[in-house]
Coordinates of C-alpha atoms in Angstrom, one line a residue:
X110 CA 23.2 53.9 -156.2
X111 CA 23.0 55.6 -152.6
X112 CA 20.0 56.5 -151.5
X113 CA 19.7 60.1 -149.8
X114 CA 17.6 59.4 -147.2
X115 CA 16.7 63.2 -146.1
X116 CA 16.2 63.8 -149.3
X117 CA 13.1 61.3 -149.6
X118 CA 12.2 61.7 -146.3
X119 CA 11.4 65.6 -147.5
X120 CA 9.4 64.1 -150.7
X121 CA 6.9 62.9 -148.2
X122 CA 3.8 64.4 -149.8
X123 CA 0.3 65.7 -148.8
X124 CA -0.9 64.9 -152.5
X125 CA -1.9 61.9 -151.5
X126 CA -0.4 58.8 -149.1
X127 CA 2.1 56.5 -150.2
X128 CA 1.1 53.0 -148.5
X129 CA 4.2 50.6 -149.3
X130 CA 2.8 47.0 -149.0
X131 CA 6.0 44.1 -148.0
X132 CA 7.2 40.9 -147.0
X133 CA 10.2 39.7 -146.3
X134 CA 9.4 36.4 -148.0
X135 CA 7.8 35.7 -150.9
X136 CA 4.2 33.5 -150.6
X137 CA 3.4 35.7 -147.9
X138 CA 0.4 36.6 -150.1
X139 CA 1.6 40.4 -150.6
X140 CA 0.0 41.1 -153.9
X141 CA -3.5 39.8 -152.9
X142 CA -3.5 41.8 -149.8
X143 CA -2.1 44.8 -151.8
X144 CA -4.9 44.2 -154.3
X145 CA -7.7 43.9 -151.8
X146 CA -6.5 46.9 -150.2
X147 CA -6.8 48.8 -153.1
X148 CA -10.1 47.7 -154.1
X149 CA -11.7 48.1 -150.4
X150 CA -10.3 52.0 -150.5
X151 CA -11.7 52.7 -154.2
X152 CA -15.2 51.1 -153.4
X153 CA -14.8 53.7 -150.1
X154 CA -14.5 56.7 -152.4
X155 CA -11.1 57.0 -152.5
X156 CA -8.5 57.4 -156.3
X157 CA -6.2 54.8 -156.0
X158 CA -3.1 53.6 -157.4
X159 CA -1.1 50.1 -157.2
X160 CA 2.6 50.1 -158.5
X161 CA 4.1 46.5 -159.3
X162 CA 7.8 47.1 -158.2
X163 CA 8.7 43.3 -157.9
X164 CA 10.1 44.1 -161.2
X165 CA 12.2 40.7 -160.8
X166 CA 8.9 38.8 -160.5
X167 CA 5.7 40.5 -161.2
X168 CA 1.9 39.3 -160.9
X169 CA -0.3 41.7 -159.4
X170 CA -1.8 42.3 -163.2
X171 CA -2.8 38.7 -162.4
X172 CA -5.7 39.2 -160.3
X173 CA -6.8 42.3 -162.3
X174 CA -7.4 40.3 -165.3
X175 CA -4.5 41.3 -167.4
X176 CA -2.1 39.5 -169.5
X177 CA 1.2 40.4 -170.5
X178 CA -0.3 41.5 -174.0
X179 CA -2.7 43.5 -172.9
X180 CA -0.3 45.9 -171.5
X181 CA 0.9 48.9 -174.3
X182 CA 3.5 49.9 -171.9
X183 CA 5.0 48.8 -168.2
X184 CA 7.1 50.3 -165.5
X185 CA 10.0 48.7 -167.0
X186 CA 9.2 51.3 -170.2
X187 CA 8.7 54.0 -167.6
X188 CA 12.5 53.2 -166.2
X189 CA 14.4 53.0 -169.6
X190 CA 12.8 56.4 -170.6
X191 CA 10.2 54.7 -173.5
X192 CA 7.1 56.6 -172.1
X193 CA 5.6 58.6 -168.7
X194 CA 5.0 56.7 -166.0
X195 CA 0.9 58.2 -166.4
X196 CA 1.2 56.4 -169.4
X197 CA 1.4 53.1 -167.9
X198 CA -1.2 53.8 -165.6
X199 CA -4.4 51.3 -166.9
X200 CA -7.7 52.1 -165.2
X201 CA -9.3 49.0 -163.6
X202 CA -12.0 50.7 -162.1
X203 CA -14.7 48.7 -164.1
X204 CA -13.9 45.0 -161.7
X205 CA -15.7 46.9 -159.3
X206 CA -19.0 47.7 -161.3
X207 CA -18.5 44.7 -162.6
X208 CA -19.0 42.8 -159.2
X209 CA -21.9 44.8 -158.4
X210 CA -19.9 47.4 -156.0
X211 CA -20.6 51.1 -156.2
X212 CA -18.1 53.2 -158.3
X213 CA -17.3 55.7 -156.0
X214 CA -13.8 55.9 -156.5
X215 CA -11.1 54.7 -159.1
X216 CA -8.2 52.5 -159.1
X217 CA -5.4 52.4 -161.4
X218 CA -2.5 49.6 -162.1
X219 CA 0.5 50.2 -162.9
X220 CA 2.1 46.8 -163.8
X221 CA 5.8 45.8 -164.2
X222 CA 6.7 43.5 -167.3
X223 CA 6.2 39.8 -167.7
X224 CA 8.6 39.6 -171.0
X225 CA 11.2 37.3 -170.4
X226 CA 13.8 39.8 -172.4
X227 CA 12.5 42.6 -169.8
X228 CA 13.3 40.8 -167.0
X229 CA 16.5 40.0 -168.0
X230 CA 17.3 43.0 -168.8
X231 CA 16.7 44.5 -165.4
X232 CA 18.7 41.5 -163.9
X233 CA 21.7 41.8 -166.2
X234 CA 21.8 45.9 -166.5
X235 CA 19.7 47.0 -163.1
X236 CA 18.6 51.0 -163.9
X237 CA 17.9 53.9 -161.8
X238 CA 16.1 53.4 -158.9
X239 CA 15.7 57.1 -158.1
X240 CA 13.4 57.5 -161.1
X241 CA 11.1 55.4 -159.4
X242 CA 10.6 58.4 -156.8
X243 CA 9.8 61.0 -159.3
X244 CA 7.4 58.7 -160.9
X245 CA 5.6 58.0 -157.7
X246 CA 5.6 62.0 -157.2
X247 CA 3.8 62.1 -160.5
X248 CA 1.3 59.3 -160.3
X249 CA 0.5 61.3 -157.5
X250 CA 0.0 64.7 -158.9
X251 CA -1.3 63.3 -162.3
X252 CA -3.9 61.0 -161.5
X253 CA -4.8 63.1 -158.3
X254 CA -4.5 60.3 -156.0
X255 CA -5.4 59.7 -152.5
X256 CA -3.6 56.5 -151.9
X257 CA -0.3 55.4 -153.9
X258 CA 0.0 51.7 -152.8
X259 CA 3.3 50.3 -153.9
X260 CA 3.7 45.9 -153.7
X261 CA 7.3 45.7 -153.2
X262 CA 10.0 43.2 -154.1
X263 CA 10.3 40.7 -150.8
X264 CA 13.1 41.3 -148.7
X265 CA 15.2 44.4 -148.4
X266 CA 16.8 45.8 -152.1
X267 CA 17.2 49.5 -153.5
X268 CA 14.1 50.1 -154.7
X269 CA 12.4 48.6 -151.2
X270 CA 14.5 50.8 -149.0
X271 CA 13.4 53.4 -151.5
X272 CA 9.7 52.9 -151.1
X273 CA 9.8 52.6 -147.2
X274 CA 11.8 55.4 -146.8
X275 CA 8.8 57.9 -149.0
X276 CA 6.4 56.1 -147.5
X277 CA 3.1 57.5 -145.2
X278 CA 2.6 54.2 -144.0
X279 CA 4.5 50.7 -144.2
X280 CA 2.2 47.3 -144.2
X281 CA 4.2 44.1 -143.6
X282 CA 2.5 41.1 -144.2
X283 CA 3.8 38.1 -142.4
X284 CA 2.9 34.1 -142.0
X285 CA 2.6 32.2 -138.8
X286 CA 6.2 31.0 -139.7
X287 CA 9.2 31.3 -137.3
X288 CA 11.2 32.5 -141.0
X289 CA 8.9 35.1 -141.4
X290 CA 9.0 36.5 -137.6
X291 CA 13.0 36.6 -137.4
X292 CA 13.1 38.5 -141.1
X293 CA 10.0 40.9 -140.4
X294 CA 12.4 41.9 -137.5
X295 CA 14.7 43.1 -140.0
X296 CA 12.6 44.9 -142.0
X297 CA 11.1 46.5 -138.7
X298 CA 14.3 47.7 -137.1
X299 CA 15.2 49.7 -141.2
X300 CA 12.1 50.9 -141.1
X301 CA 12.1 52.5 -137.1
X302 CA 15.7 53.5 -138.7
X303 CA 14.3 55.6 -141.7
X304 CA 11.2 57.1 -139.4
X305 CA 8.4 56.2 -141.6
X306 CA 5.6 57.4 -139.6
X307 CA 3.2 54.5 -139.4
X308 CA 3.7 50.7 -139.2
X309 CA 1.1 48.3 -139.3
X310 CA 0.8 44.0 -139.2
X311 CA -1.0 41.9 -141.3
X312 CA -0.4 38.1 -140.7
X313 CA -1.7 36.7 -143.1
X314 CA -2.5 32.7 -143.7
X315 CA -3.2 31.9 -140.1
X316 CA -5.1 28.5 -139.6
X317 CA -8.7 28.2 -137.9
X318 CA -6.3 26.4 -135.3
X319 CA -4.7 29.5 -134.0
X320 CA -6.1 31.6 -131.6
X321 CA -6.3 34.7 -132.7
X322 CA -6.2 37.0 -129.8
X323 CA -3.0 35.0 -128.9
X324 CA -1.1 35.1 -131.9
X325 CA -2.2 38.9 -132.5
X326 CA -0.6 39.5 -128.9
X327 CA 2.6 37.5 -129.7
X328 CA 3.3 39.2 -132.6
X329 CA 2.5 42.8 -131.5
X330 CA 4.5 42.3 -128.0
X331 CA 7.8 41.1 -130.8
X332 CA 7.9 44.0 -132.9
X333 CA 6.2 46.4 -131.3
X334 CA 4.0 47.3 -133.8
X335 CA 0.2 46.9 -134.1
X336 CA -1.6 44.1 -135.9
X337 CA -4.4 45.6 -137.9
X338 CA -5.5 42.5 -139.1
X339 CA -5.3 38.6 -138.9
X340 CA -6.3 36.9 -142.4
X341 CA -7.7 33.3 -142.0
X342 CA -6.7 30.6 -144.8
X343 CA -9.4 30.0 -146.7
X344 CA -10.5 27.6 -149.4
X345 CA -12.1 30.3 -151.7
X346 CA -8.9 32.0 -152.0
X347 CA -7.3 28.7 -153.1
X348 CA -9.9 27.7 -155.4
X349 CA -9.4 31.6 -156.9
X350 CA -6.3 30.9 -157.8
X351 CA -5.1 34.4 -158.2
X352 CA -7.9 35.3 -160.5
X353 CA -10.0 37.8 -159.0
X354 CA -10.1 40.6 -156.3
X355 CA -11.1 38.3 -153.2
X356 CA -12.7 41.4 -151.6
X357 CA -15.1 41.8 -154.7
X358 CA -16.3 38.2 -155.2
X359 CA -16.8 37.6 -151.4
X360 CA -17.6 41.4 -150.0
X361 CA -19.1 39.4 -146.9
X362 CA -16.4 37.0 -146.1
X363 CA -14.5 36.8 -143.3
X364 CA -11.4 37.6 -145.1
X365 CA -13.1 40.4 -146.9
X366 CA -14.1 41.8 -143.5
X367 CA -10.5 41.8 -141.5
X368 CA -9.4 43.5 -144.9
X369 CA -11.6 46.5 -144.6
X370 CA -10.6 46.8 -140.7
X371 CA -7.3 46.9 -141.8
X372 CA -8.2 49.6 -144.3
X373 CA -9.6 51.8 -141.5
X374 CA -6.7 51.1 -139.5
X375 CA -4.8 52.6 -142.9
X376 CA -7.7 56.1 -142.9
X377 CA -7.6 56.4 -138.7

């Protein structure tokens, strides 16, 4: 499929902000940023929206506290013209309550499909990746969002190029890995190519070794673009194992604090 890039460029709305969240590796930690965004911009005030477009190899639902089961409908169901994509929307707002956080806003999920026969199926027969910008238009308008946040599929495919190119604001998360650096330059020099107007860093996984102010220096001087945030490894996030918002069991931690600067970085 080609991609008309004026085209999407015009469907830039002021319903709400797209945020596209990517990596051009995968255990960058993509999905728990995307997810503590989120969360940090719902607890804020703000209606919120994730979209799972790692279609090949979701999770996010993960660290919401879904299984495959619990899910009437996916994306995938959205795609192949089974049901709206409002319909696959789940309301998650109740984690935050849950971990003692004031309700002021909402966020929905919007997961992609963990069946084997689903993901084969988009492997083997692929499906039309324009739908997915009329759904984000609608997720938009129906849920009366403020914040679309889409966790895309690493590297650079349709339905990436897609996102980035509709999107208010592009978040690349990245590792203190010389991998990382030379493909983030890739996605950096598509992205200056399709104008989305803002770009922001996150490296992510950095070691209590590093110095900070160096490494945020290094990386901004590189690319060109500004690091909003520096996330420290941690052992709570290891000894989470993917089941939780980090942002909502540890609201104090370090981690939990860089995320909300990079959240106002995301509102200034």
């Amino acid at each position: 499929m080609k991609i008309d890039v004026e085209f999407l460029r015009s469907a830039r709305t002021a319903m709400g902000s797209i945020i596209s969240v990517h990596s051009f590796r995968g255990g960058t930690g993509k999905s728990n940023t995307t997810a503590n965004l989120g969360c940090t911009l719902a607890i804020l005030g703000y209606r919120v929206a994730i979209v799972d477009t790692d279609i090949q190899s979701p999770g996010i639902h993960v660290l919401f506290g879904l299984e495959s089961e619990d899910t009437e409908h996916a994306l995938n169901d959205y795609l192949w013209g089974r049901c709206d994509i409002t319909d696959v929307a789940r309301d998650v707002s109740h984690l935050i309550t849950a971990h003692g956080q004031p309700a002021k806003g909402a966020i929905y999920l919007i997961p992609s499909s963990l069946k084997t026969s689903e993901i084969t199926r988009v492997l083997r027969e692929g499906y039309d990746v324009g739908l997915l910008n009329d759904g984000f238009q609608q997720l938009l308008q129906g849920l009366n969002l403020d914040f679309l946040l889409i966790d895309t599929h690493p590297g650079l495919n349709e339905e990436t190029l897609l996102s980035i190119t509709i999107s208010d604001a592009l978040v690349l998360i990245l590792r203190p890995d010389r991998q990382d650096f030379q493909g983030t330059a890739v996605t950096v020099d598509v992205a200056r190519q399709l104008d989305v107007p803002k770009m922001l860093m996150v490296v992510n996984k950095v070691p209590s070794a590093f110095h900070q102010d160096s490494l945020k220096q290094q990386v901004e001087t590189t690319y060109g673009v500004p690091v909003a945030g520096i996330l420290p490894v941690c052992e709570e996030m290891f000894q989470l194992g993917s089941s939780d918002i980090f942002c909502l069991r540890y609201p104090e931690h370090p981690y939990s604090l860089v995320v909300r600067r990079v959240v106002q970085h995301l509102l200034d």
